[in-house]
Every structure is written in structure tokens, then in C-alpha cells.
PDB file of C-alpha atoms in Angstrom:
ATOM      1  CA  UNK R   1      -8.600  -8.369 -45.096  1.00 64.00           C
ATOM      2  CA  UNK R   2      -7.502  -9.409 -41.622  1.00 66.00           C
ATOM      3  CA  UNK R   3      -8.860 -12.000 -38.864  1.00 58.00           C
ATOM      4  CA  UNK R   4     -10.366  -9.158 -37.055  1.00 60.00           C
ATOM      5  CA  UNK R   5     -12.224  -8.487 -39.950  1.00 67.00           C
ATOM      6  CA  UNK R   6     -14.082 -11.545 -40.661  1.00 69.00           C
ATOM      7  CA  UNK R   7     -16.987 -12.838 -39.300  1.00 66.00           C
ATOM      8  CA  UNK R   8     -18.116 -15.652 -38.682  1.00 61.00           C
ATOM      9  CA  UNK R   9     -21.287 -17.176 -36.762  1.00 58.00           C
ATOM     10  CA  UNK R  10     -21.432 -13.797 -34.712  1.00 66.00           C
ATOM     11  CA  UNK R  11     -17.816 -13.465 -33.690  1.00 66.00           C
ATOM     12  CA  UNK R  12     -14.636 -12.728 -35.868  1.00 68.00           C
ATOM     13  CA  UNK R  13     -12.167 -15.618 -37.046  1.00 65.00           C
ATOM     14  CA  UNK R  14      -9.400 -13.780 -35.255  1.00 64.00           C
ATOM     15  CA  UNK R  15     -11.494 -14.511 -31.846  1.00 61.00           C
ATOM     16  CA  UNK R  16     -12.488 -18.186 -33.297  1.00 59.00           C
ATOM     17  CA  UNK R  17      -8.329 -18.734 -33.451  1.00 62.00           C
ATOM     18  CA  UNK R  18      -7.372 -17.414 -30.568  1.00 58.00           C
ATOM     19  CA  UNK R  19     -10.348 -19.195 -28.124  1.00 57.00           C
ATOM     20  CA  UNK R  20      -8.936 -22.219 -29.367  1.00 58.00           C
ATOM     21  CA  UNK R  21      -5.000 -21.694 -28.498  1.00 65.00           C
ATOM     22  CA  UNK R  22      -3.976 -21.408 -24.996  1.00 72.00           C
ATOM     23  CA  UNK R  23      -1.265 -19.209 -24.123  1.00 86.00           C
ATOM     24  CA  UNK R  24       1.769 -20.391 -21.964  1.00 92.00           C
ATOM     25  CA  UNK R  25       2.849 -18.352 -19.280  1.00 95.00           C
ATOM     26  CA  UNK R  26       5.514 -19.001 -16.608  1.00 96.00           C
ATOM     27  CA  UNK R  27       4.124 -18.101 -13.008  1.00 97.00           C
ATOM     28  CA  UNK R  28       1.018 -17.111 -11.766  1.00 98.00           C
ATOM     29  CA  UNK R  29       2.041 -13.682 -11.635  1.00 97.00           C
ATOM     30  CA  UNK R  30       2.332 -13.375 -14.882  1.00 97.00           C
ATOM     31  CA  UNK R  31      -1.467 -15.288 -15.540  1.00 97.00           C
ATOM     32  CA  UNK R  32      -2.354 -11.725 -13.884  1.00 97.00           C
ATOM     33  CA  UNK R  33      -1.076  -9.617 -17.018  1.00 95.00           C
ATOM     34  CA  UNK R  34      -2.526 -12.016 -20.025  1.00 92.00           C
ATOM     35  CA  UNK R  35      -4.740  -9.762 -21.928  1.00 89.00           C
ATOM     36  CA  UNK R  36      -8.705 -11.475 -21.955  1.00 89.00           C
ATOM     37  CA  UNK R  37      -9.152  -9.791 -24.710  1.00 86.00           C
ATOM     38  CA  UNK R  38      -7.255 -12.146 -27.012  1.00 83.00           C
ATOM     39  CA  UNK R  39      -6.985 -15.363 -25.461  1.00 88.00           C
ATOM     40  CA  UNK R  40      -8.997 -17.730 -23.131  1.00 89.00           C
ATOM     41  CA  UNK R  41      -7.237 -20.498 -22.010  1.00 92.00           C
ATOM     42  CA  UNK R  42      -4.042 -20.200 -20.734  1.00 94.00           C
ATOM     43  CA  UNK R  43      -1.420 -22.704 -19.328  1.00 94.00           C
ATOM     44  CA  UNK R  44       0.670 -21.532 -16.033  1.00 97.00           C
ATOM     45  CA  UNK R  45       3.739 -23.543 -15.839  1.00 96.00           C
ATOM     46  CA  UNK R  46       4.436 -23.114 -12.335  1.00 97.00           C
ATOM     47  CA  UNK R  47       3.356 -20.914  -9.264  1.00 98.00           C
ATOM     48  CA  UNK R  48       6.559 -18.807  -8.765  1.00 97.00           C
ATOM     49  CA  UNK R  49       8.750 -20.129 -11.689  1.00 97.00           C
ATOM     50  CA  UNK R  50       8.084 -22.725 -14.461  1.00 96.00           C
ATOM     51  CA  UNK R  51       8.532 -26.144 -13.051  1.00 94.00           C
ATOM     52  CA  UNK R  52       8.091 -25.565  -9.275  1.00 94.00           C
ATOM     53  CA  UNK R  53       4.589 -27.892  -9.138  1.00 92.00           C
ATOM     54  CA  UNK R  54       2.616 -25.296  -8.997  1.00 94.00           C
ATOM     55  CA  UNK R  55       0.282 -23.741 -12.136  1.00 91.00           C
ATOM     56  CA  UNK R  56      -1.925 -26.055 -14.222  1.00 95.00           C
ATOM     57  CA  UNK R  57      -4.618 -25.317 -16.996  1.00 95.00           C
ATOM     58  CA  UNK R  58      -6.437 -21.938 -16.701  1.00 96.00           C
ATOM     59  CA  UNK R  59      -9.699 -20.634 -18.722  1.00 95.00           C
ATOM     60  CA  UNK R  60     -10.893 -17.723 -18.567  1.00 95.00           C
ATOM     61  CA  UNK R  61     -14.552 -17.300 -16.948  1.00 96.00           C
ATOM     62  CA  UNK R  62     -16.007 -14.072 -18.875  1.00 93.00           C
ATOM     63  CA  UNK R  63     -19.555 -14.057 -16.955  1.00 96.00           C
ATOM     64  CA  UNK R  64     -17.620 -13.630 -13.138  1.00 97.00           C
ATOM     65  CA  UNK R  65     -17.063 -10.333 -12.486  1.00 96.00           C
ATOM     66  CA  UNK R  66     -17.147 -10.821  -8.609  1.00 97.00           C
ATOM     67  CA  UNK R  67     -15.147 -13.689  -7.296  1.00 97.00           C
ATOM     68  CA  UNK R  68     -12.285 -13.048  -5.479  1.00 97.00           C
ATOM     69  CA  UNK R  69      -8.712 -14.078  -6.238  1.00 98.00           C
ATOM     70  CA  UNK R  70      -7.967 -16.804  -3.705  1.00 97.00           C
ATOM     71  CA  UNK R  71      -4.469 -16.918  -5.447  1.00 97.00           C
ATOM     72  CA  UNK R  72      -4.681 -20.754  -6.445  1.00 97.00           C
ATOM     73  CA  UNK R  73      -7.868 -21.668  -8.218  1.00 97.00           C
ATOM     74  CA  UNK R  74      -9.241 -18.186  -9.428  1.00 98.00           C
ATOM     75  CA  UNK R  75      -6.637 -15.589 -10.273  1.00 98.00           C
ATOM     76  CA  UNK R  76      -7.863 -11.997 -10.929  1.00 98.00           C
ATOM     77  CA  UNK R  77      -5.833 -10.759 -13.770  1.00 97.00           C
ATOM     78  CA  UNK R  78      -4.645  -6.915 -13.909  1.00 95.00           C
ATOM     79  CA  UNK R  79      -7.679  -6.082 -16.394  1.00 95.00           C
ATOM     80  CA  UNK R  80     -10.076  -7.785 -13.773  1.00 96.00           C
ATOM     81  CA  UNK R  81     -10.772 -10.605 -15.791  1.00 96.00           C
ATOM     82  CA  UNK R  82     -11.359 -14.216 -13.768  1.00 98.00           C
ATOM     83  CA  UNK R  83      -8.919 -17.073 -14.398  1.00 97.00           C
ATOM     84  CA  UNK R  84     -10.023 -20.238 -13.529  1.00 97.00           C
ATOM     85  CA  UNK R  85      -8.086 -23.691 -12.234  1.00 97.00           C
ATOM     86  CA  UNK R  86      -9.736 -26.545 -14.390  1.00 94.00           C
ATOM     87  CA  UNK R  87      -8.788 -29.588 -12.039  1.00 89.00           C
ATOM     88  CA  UNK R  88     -11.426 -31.686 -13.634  1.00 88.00           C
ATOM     89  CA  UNK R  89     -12.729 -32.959  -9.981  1.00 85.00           C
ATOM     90  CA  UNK R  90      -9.268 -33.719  -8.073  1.00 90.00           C
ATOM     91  CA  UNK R  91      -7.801 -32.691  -5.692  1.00 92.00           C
ATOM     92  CA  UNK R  92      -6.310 -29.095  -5.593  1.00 94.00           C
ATOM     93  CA  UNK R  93      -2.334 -29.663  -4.937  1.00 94.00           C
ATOM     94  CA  UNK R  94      -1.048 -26.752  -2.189  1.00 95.00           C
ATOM     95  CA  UNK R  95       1.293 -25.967  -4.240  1.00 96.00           C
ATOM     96  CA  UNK R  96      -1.059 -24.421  -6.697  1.00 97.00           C
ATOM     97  CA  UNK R  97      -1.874 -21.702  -4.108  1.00 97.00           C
ATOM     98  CA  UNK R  98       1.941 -21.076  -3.315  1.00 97.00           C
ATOM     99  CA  UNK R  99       2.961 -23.167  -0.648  1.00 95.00           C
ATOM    100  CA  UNK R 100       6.284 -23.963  -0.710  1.00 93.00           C
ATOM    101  CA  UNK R 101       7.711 -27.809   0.127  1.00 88.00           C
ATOM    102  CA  UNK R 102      11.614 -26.467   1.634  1.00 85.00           C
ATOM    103  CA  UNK R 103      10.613 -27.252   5.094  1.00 81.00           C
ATOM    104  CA  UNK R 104      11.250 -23.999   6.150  1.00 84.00           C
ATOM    105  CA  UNK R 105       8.934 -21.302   5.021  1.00 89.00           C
ATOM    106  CA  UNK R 106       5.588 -20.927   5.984  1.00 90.00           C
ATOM    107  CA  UNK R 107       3.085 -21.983   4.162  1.00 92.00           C
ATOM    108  CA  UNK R 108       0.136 -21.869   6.769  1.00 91.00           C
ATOM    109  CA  UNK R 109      -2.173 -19.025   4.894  1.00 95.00           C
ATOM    110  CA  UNK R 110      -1.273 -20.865   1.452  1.00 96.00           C
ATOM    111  CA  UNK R 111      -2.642 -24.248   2.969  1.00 93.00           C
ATOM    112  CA  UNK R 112      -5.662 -22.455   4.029  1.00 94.00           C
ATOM    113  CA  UNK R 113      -6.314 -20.893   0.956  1.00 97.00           C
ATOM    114  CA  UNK R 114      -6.413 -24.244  -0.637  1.00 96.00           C
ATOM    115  CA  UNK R 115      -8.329 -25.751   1.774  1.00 94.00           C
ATOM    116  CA  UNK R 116     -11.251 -23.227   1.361  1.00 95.00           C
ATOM    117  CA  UNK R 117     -11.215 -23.131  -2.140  1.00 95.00           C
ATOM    118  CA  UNK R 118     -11.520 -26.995  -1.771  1.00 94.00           C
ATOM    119  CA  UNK R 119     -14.465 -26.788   0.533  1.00 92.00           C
ATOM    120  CA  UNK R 120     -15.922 -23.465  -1.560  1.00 92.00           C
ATOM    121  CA  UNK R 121     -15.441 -25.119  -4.962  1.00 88.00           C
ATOM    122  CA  UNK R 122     -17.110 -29.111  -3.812  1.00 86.00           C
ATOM    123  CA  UNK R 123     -13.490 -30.470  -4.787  1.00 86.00           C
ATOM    124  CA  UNK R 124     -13.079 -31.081  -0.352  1.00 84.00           C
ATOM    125  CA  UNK R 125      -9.523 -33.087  -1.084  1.00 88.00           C
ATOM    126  CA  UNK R 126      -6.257 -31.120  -1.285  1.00 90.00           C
ATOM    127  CA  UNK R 127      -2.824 -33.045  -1.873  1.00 89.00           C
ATOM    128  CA  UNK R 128      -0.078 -32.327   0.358  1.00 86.00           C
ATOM    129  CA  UNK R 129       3.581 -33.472  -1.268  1.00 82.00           C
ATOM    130  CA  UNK R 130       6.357 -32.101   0.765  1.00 80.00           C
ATOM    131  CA  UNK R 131       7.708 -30.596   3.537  1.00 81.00           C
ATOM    132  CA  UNK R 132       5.681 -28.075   4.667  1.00 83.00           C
ATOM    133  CA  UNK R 133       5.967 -25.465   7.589  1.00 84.00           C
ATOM    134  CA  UNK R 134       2.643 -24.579   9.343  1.00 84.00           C
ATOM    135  CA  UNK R 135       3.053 -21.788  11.768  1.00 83.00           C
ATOM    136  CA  UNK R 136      -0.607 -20.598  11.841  1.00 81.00           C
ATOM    137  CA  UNK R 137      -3.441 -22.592  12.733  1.00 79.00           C
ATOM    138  CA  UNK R 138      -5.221 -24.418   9.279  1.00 84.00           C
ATOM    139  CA  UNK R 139      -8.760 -25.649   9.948  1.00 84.00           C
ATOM    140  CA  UNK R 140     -11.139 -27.341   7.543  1.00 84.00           C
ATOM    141  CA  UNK R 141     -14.312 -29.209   8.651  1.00 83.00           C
ATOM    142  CA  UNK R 142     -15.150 -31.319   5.371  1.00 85.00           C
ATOM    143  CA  UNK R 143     -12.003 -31.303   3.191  1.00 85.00           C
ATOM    144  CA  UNK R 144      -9.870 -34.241   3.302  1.00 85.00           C
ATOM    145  CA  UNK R 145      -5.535 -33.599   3.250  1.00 83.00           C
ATOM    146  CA  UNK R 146      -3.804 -36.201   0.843  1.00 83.00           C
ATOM    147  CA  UNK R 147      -0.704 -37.068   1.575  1.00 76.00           C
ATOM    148  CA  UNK R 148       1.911 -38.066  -0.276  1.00 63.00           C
ATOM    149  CA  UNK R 149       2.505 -41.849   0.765  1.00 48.00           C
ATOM    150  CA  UNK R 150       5.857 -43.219  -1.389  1.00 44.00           C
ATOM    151  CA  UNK R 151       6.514 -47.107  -0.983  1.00 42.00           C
ATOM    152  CA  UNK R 152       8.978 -47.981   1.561  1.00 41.00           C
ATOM    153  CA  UNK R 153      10.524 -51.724   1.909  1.00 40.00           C
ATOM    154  CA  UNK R 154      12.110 -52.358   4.915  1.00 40.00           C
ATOM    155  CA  UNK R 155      15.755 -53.707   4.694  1.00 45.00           C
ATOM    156  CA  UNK R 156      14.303 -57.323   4.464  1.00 45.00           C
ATOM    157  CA  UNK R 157      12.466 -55.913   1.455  1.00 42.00           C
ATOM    158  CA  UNK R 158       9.294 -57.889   3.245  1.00 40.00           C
ATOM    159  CA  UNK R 159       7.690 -55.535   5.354  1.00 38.00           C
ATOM    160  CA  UNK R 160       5.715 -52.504   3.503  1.00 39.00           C
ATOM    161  CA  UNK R 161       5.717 -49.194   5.245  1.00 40.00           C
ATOM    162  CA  UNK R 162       3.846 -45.825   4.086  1.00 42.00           C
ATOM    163  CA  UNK R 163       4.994 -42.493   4.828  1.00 43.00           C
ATOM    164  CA  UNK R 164       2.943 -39.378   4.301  1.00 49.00           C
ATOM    165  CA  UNK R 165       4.120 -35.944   3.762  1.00 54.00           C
ATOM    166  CA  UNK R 166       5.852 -34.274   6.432  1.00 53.00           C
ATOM    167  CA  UNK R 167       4.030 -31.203   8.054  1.00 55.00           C
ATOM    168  CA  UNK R 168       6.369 -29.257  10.652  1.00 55.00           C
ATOM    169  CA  UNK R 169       4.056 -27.558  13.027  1.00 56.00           C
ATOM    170  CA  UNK R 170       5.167 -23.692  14.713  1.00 51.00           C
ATOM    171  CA  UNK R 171       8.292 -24.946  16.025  1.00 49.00           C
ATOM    172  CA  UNK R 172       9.308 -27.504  13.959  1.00 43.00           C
ATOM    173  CA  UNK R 173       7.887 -30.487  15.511  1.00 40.00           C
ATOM    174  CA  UNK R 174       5.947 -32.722  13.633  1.00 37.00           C
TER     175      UNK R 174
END
């Protein structure tokens, strides 16, 4: 007798087990290969490579069979399944959709994509922390961009200064 083989309130124990574990991946890419089948939750450690900011909690949405991948907060896997971002109301974080904070590479469609997805999805806030490049024009008519706004003390240590995130626009002016 195996897991697979026992039932239990319509459903096997093996499917009881596994709904409740959520498998760790490292990258979105590899979200896109986790077999629906046997799990639906799934933690993404980071958008390119574990630790880079990007990633979060993922569950797997088993009655969408038609929403597109918009590569930050729903992720189409390889067996079509939908992945979804569970952000619990806040603000989606660009870097969940790719962008990259080096101050040199474009990030433009990535910013965009969050954007919408913020708009689409009723979050309208996305968080900006870095140094982005925008060489394409982003446009958004409800969602709000969150800056990152560290504490500065001048060198009197009186005066309190805020400094958002830095956004370097086509050429590299800000």
C-alpha cells in the first residue's frame, strides 16, 4: 500500500501530502518545469539565481487555463499549468518580473510588465529598489512607483534627507 493508493475525503493521501509542502526552486525558469501534478505551492528563491530579490511564494491556480505569463506574477509552467505570485496586497517589487538594479541594463519592458500586472491585478503600487536603466518609454495611469527612500543625516547629523531609487533614463540621465 502506497500514498497514491489511499483515499481519503475524495483525493489520495499522496495528493493530501504533497498540497501541503511547497517545493523550492531556484529561478523562475525553473518554476516553469515543476510538475502540477505533484505539488502546489512552490517557493522561487530568486528571478535569475537564488538570492537576486527576485522570486517569492508561488501557488498553483488549477481553474486558469488562459492567463498569460506576464513573467512576474503568473508564470506559465512547461505543462501549461498557472503559477501564481501571492503578494498578499503589496506592492509587486520589479525585480520579481526581472528587472535588474546594475544601472546598466535595461529594464524598461520588465518595469512595464510590473506595472500592468499591478494595474491588471488591483495591487496599483510597484517598489522600485535600485538602479535601474529605462530606455523605453514606461507608462501607467493608476499605479503608484515606490521608491526606495534610505535615511540620510547630513554631516551635522541634524538635517534629514530622503533619497529615492535612482532611475537612469535612455541616455543615462536621471
Amino acid at each position: 500500500v502506497t500514498a497514491a493508493n489511499v483515499s481519503y475525503a475524495d483525493t489520495t493521501i499522496a495528493f493530501i501530502l504533497l498540497d501541503g509542502m511547497s517545493y523550492a526552486v531556484d529561478s523562475i525558469d525553473a518554476l516553469r518545469d515543476v510538475n502540477s501534478l505533484y505539488f502546489t505551492n512552490a517557493t522561487v528563491k530568486g528571478y535569475y539565481a537564488e538570492g537576486d530579490g527576485g522570486g517569492g511564494q508561488y501557488y498553483l491556480d488549477s481553474a486558469d487555463t488562459t492567463s498569460a505569463d506576464n513573467g512576474g506574477s503568473i508564470i506559465v509552467a512547461g505543462d501549461s499549468a498557472r503559477w501564481k505570485l501571492l503578494n498578499y496586497g503589496q506592492p509587486y517589487s520589479v525585480l520579481q518580473f526581472g528587472a535588474v538594479p546594475d544601472g546598466s541594463t535595461d529594464s524598461s519592458t520588465e518595469i512595464q510588465a510590473a506595472i500592468d500586472a499591478a494595474e491588471d491585478g488591483g495591487v496599483n503600487a510597484i517598489s522600485i529598489d535600485g538602479a535601474f536603466v529605462i530606455d523605453s518609454l514606461v507608462t501607467t495611469t493608476t499605479c503608484s512607483i515606490l521608491g526606495n527612500s534610505p535615511r540620510y543625516y547630513s554631516s551635522t547629523n541634524k538635517a534629514l534627507s530622503l533619497f529615492p531609487s535612482v532611475l537612469l533614463l535612455a541616455s543615462g540621465t536621471m
